[in-house]
Coordinates of N, CA and C in Angstrom, one line a residue:
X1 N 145.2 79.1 61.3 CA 144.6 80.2 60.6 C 143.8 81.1 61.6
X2 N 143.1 80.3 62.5 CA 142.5 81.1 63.4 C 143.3 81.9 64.4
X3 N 144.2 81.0 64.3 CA 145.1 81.8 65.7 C 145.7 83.2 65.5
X4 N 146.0 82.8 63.7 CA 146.4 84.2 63.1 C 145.5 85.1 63.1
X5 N 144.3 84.8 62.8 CA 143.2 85.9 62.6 C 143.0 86.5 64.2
X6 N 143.2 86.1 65.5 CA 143.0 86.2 66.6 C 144.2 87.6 66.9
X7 N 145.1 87.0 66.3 CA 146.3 87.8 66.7 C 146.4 88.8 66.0
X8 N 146.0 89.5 64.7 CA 145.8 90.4 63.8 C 144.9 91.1 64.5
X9 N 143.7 90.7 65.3 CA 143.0 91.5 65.8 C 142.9 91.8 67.2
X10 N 144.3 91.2 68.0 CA 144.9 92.0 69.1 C 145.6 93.0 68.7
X11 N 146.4 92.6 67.2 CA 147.3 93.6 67.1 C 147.1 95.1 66.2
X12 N 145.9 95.0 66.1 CA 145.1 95.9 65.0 C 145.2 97.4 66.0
X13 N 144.7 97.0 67.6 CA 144.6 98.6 68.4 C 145.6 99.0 68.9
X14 N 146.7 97.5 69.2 CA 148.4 98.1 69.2 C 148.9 99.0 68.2
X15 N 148.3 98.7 66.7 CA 149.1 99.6 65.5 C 148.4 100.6 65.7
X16 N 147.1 100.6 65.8 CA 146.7 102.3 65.6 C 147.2 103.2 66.5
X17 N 147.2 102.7 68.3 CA 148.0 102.9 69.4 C 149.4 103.7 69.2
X18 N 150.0 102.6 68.3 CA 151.5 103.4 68.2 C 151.5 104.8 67.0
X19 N 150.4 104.3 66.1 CA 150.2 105.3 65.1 C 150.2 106.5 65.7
X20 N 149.4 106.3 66.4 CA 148.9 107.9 66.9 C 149.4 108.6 67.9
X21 N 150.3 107.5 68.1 CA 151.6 108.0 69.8 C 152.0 109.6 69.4
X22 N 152.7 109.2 68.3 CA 153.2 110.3 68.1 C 152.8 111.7 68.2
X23 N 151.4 112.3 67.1 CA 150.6 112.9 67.4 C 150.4 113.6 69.1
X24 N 150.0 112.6 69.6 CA 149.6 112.2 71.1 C 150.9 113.4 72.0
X25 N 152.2 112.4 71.5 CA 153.6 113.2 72.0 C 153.5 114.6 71.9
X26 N 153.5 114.5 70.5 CA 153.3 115.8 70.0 C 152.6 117.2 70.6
X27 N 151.5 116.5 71.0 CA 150.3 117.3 71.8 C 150.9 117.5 73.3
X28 N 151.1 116.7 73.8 CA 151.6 116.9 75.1 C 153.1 117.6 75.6
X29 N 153.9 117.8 74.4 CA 155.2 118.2 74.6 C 154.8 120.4 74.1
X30 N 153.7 120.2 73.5 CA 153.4 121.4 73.0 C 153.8 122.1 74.2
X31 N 154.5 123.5 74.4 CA 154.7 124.3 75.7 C 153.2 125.3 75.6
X32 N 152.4 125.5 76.8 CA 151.7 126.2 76.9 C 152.0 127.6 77.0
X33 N 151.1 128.7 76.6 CA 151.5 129.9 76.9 C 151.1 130.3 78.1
X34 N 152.4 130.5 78.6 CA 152.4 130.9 80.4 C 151.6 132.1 80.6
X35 N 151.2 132.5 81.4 CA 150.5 133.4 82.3 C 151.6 134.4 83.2
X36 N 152.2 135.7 82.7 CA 153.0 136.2 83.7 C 152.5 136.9 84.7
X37 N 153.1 136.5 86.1 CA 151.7 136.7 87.3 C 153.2 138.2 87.9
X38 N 152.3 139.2 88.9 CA 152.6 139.7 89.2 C 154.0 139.7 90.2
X39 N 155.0 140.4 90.4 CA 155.6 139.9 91.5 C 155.5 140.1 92.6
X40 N 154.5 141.3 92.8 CA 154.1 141.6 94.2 C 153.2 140.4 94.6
X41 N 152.5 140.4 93.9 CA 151.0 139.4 94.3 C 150.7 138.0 93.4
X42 N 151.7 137.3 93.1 CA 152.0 135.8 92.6 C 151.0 135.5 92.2
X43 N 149.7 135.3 92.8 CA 148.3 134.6 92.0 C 147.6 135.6 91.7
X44 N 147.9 136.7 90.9 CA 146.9 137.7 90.4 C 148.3 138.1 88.8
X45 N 147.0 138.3 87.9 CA 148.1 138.2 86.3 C 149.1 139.5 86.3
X46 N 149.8 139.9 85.5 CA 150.9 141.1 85.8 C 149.9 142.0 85.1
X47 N 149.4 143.4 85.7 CA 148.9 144.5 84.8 C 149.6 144.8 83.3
X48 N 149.6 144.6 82.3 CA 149.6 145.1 81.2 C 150.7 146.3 81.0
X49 N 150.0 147.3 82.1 CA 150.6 148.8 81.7 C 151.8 149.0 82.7
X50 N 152.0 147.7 83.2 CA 153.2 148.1 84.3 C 154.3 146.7 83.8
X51 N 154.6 147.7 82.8 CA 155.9 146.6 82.2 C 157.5 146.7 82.5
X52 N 157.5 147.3 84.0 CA 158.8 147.1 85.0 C 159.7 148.0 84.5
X53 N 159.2 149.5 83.4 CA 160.0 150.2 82.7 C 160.7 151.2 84.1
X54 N 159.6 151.6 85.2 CA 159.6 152.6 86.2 C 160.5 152.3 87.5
X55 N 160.9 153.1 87.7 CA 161.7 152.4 89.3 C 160.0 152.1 90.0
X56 N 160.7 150.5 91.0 CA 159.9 150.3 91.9 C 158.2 149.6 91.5
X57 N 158.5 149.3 89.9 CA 157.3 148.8 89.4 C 157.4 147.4 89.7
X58 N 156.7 146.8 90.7 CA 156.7 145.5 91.2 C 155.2 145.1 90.4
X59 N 154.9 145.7 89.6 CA 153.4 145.2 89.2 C 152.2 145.0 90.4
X60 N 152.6 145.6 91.2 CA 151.0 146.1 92.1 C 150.1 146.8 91.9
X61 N 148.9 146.5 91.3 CA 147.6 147.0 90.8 C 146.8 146.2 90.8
X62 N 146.2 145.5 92.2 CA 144.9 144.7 91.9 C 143.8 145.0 91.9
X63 N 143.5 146.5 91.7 CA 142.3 147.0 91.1 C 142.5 147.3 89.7
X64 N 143.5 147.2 89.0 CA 143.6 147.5 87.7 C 143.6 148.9 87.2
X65 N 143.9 149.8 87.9 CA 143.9 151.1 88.1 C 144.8 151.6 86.9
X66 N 146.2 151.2 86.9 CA 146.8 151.8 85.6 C 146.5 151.1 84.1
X67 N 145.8 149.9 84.2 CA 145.0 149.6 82.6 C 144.3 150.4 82.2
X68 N 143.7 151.1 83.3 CA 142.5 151.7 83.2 C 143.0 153.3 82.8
X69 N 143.9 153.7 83.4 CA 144.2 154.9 82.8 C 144.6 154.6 81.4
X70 N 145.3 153.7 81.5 CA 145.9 153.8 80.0 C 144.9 153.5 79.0
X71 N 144.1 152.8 79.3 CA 143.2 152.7 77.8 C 141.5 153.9 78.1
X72 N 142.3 154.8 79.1 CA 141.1 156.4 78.8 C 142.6 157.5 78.1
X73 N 144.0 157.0 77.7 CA 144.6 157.7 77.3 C 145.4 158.4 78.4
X74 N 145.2 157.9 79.5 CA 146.2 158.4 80.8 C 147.9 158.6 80.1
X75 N 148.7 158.9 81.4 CA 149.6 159.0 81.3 C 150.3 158.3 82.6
X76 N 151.1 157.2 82.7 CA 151.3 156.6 84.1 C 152.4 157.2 84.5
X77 N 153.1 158.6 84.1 CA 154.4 159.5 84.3 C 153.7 160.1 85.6
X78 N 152.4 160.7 85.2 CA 151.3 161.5 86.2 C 150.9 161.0 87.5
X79 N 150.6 159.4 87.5 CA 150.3 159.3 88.6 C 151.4 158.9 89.4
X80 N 152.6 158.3 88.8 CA 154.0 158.3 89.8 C 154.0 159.7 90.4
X81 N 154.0 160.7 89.5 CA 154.3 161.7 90.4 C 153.3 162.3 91.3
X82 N 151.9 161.8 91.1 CA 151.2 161.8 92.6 C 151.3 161.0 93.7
X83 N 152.4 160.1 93.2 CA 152.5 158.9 94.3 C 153.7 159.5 95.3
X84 N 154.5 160.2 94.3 CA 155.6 160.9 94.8 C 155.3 161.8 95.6
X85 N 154.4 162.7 95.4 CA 154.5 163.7 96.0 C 153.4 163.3 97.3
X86 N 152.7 162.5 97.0 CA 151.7 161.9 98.5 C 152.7 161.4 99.5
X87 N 153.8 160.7 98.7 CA 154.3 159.7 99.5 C 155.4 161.1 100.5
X88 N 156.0 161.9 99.9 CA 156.6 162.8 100.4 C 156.0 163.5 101.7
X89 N 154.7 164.4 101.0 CA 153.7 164.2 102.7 C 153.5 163.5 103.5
X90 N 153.6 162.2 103.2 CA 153.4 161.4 103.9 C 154.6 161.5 105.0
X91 N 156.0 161.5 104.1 CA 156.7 161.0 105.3 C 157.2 162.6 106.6
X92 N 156.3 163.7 105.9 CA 156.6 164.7 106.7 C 155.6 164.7 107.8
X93 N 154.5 164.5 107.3 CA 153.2 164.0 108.0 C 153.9 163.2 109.0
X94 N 154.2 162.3 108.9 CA 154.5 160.9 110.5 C 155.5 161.8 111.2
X95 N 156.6 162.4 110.7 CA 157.3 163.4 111.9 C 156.4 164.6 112.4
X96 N 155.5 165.1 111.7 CA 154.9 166.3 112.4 C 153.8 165.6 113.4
X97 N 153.3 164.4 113.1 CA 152.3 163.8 114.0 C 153.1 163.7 115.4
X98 N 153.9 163.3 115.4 CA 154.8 163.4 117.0 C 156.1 164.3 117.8
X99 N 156.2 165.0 116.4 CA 157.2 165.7 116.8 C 157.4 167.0 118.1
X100 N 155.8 167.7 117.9 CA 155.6 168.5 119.1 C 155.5 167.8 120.7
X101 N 155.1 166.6 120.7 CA 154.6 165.9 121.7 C 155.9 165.4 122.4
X102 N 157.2 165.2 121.4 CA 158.4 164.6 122.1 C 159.2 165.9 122.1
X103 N 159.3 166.7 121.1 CA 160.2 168.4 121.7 C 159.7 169.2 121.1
X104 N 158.4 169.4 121.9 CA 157.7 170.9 122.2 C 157.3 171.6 121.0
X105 N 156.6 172.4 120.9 CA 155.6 173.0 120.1 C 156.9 174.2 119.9
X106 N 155.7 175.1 118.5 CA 156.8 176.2 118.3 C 156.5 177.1 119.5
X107 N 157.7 177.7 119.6 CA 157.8 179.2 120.3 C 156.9 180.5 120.1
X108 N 155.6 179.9 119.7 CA 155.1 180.9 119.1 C 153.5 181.3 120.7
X109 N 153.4 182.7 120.5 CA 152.8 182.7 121.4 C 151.0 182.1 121.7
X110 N 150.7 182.1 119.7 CA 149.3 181.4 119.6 C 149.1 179.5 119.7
X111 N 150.5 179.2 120.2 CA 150.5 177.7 119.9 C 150.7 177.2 121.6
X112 N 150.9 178.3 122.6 CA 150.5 177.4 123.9 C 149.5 176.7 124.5
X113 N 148.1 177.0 124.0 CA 146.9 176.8 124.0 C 146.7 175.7 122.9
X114 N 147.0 175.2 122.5 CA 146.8 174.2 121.7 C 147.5 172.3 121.9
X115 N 146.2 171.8 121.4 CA 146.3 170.2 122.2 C 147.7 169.7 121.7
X116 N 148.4 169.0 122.1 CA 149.6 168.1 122.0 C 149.1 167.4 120.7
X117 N 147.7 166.7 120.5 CA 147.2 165.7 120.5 C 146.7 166.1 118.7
X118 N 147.4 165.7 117.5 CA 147.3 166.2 116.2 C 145.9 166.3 115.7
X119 N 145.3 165.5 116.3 CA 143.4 165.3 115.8 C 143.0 166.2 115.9
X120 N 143.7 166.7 117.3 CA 142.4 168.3 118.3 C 143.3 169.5 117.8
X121 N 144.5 169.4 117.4 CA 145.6 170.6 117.1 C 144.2 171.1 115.8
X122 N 144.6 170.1 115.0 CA 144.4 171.2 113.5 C 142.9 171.6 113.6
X123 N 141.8 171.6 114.5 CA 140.7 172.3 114.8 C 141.1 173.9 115.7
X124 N 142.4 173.6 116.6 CA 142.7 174.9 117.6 C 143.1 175.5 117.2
X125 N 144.2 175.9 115.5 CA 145.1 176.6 114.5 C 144.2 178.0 114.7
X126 N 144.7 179.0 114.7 CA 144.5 180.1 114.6 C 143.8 180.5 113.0
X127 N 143.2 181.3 112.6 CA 142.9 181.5 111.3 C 143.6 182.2 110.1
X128 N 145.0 183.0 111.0 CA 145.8 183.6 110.1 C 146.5 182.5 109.9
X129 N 146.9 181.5 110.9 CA 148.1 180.7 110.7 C 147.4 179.7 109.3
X130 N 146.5 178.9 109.5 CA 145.7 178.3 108.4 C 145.7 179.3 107.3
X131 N 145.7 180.3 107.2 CA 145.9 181.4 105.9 C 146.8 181.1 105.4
X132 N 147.9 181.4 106.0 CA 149.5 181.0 106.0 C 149.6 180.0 104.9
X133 N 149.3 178.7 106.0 CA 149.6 177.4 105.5 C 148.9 177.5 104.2
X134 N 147.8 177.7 103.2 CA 146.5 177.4 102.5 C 147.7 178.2 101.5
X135 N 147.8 179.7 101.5 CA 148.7 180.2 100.6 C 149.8 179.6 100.1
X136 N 150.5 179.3 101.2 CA 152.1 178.3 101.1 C 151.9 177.2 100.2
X137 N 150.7 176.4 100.4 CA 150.2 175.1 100.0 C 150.0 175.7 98.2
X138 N 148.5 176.7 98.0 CA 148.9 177.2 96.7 C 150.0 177.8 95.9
X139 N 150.9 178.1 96.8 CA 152.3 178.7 95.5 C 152.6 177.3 95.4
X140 N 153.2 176.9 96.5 CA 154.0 175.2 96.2 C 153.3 174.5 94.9
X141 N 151.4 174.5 95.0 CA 151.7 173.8 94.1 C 150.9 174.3 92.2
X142 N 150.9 175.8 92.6 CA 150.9 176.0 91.0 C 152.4 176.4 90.9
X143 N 153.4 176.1 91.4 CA 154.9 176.1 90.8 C 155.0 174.3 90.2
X144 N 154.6 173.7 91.0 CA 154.7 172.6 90.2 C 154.1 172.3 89.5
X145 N 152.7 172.4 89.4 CA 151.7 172.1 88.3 C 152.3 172.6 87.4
X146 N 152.8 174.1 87.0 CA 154.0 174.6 85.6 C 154.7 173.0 85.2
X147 N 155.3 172.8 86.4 CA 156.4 172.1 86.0 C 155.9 170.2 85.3
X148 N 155.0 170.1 85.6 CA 153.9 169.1 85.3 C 153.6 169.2 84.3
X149 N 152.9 169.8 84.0 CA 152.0 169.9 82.9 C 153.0 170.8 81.7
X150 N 153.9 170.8 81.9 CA 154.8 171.6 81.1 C 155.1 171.2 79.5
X151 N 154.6 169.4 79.4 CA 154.6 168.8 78.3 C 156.4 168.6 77.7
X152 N 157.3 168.8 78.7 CA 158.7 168.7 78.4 C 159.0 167.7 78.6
X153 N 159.6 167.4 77.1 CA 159.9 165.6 76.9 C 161.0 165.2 78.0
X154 N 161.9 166.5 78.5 CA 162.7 166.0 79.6 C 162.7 165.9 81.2
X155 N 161.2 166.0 81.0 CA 160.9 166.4 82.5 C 160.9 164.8 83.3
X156 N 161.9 164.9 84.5 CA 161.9 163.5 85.3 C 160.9 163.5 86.5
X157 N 160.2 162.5 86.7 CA 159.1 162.7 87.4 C 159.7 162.8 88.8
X158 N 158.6 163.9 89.6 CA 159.5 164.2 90.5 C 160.5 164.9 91.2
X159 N 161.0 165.3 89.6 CA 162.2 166.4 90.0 C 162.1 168.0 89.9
X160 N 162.1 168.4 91.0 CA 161.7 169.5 91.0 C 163.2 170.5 91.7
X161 N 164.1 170.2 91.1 CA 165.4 170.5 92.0 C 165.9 170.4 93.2
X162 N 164.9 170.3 93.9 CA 165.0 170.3 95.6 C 166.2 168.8 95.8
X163 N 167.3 169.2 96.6 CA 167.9 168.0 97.3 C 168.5 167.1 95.8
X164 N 168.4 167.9 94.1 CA 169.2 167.1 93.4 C 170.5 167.6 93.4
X165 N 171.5 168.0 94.3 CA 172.8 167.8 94.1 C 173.0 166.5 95.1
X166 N 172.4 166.3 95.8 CA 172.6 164.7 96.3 C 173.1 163.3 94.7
X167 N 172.3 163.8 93.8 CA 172.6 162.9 92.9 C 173.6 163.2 92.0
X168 N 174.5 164.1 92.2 CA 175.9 164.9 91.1 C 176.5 163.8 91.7
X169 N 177.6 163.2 90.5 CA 178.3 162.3 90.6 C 177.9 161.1 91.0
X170 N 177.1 160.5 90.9 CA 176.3 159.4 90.9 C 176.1 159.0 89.6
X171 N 176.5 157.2 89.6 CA 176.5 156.5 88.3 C 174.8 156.2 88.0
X172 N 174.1 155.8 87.1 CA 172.4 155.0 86.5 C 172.2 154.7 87.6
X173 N 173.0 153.7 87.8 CA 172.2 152.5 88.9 C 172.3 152.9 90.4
X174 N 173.4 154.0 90.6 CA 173.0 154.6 91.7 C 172.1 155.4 91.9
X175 N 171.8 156.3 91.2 CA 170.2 157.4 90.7 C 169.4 156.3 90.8
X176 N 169.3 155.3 90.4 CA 168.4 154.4 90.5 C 167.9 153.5 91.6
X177 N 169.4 153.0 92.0 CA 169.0 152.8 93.9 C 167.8 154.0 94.7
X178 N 168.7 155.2 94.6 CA 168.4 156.6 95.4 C 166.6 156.7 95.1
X179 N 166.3 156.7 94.1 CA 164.8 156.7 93.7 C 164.2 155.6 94.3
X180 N 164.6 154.5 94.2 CA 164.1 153.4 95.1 C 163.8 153.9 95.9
X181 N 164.9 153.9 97.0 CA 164.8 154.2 98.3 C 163.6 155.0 98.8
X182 N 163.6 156.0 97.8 CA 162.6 157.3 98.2 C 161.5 156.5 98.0
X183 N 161.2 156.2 96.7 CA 160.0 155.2 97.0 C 159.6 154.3 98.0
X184 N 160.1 153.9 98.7 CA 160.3 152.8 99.2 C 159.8 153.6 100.6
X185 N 160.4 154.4 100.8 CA 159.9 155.0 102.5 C 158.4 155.9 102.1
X186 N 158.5 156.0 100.6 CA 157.4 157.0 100.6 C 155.8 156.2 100.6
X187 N 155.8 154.7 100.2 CA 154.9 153.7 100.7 C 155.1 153.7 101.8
X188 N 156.0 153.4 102.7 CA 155.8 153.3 103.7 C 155.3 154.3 104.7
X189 N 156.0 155.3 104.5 CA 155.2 156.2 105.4 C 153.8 156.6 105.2
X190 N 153.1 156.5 103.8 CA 151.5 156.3 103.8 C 151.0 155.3 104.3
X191 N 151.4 154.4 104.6 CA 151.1 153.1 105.3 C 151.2 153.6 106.7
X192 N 152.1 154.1 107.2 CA 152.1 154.3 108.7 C 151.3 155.5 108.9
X193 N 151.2 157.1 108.1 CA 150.5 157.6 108.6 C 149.1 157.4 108.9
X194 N 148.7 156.7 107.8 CA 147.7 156.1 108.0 C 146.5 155.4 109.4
X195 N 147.9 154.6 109.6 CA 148.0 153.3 111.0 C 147.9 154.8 112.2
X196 N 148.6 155.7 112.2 CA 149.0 156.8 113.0 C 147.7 157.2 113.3
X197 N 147.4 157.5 112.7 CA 145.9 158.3 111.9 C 144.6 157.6 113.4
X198 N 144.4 155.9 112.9 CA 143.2 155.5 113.5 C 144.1 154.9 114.5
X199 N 145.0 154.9 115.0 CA 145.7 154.4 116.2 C 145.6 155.5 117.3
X200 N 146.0 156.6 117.0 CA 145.7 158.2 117.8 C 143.9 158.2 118.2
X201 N 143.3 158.3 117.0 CA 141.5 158.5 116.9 C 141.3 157.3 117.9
X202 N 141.6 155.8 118.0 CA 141.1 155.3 118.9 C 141.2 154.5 120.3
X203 N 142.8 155.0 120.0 CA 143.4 155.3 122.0 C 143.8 156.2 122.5
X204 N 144.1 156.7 121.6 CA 144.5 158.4 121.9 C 146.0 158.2 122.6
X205 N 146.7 157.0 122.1 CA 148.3 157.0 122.2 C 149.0 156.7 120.8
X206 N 150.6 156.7 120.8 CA 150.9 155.8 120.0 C 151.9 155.4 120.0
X207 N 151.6 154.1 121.5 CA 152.5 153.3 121.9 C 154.1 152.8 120.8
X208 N 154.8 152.6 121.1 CA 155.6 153.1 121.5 C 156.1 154.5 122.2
X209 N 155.9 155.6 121.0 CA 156.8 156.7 120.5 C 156.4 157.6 122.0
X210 N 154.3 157.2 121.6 CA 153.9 158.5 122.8 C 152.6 157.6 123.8
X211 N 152.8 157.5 124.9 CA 152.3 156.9 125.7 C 150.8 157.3 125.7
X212 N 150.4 158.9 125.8 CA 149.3 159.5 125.8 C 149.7 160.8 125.2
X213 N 148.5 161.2 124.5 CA 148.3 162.6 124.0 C 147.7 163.6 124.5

């Protein structure tokens, strides 16, 4: 009798044990809700407002920059196309940074007197020529701003006619490559002009391309 009563009360925390296995199972088979992380930047979460609708949306925003527009009512059509069009200077910018220094300045007679060296150039510009440019700069861009702010549901960011017969006869996904691409050198060349930038300011070369300025 004893032995029984002994064994009932080994077996008492085995039954509850198995009772509540299940539960237990239960709880641990639950799938957690995942965390979708960026794919540029793996251990930071995916921004919200960058839901891979855009060419070239890798979800890079670790200041949070486009949540933030969007919940003041932004529009993230606006800032691609300030990225576009930065990135575009940009990549004219890196050829004009070296282009006089490897084949010569223009032909013009106010530009012989002027440094090789792009830091010291744009202080030596003559004042009509800086007129020039400042006006050129304003048409260019109240023709776009029209085209911007135009509020036309068909407007493609970016497209401003220039160089689109390149894209006649071209299938989605090749328009879609092609935009890439642009994007793709248009980061990059802000990244290099950049590098160009404090690379010139503090050797005053830029080994490879130009030995000295």
């Amino acid at each position: 009798h004893n032995c029984n009563k002994m064994l009932s009360l080994v077996g008492s925390p085995l039954s509850l044990a198995g009772a509540s296995a299940p539960g237990v199972a239960m709880r641990a088979g639950t799938p957690a809700m995942a965390v979708e992380r960026s794919a540029s930047i793996p251990f930071l979460k995916k921004p919200p407002a960058l839901d891979g609708s855009m060419v070239g949306d890798v979800g890079f925003d670790p200041l949070g920059i486009s949540t933030t527009i969007i919940e003041l009512g932004g529009d993230l059509r606006y800032v691609r196309e300030a990225e576009l069009m930065h990135g575009r200077q940009a990549m004219l910018a890196t050829v004009g940074f070296v282009f006089p220094k490897l084949f010569g300045k223009l032909p013009a007679e106010w530009a012989k007197d002027i440094s090789l060296n792009p830091l010291e150039a744009q202080y030596q510009i003559p004042p009509v020529a800086l007129g020039q440019i400042a006006i050129s700069i304003a048409i260019a861009e109240g023709l776009r701003s029209r085209i911007v702010f135009s509020n036309d549901p068909d407007y493609v960011v970016g497209d401003h006619g220039f160089g689109a017969g390149m894209l006649k006869g071209k299938s989605e996904a090749q328009v879609k490559d092609m935009k890439m691409k642009e994007l793709a050198h248009c980061r990059l060349a802000m990244v290099a002009i950049t590098g160009m930038f404090f690379q010139t300011a503090i050797t005053g070369s830029l080994y490879p391309l130009v030995d000295k300025f």
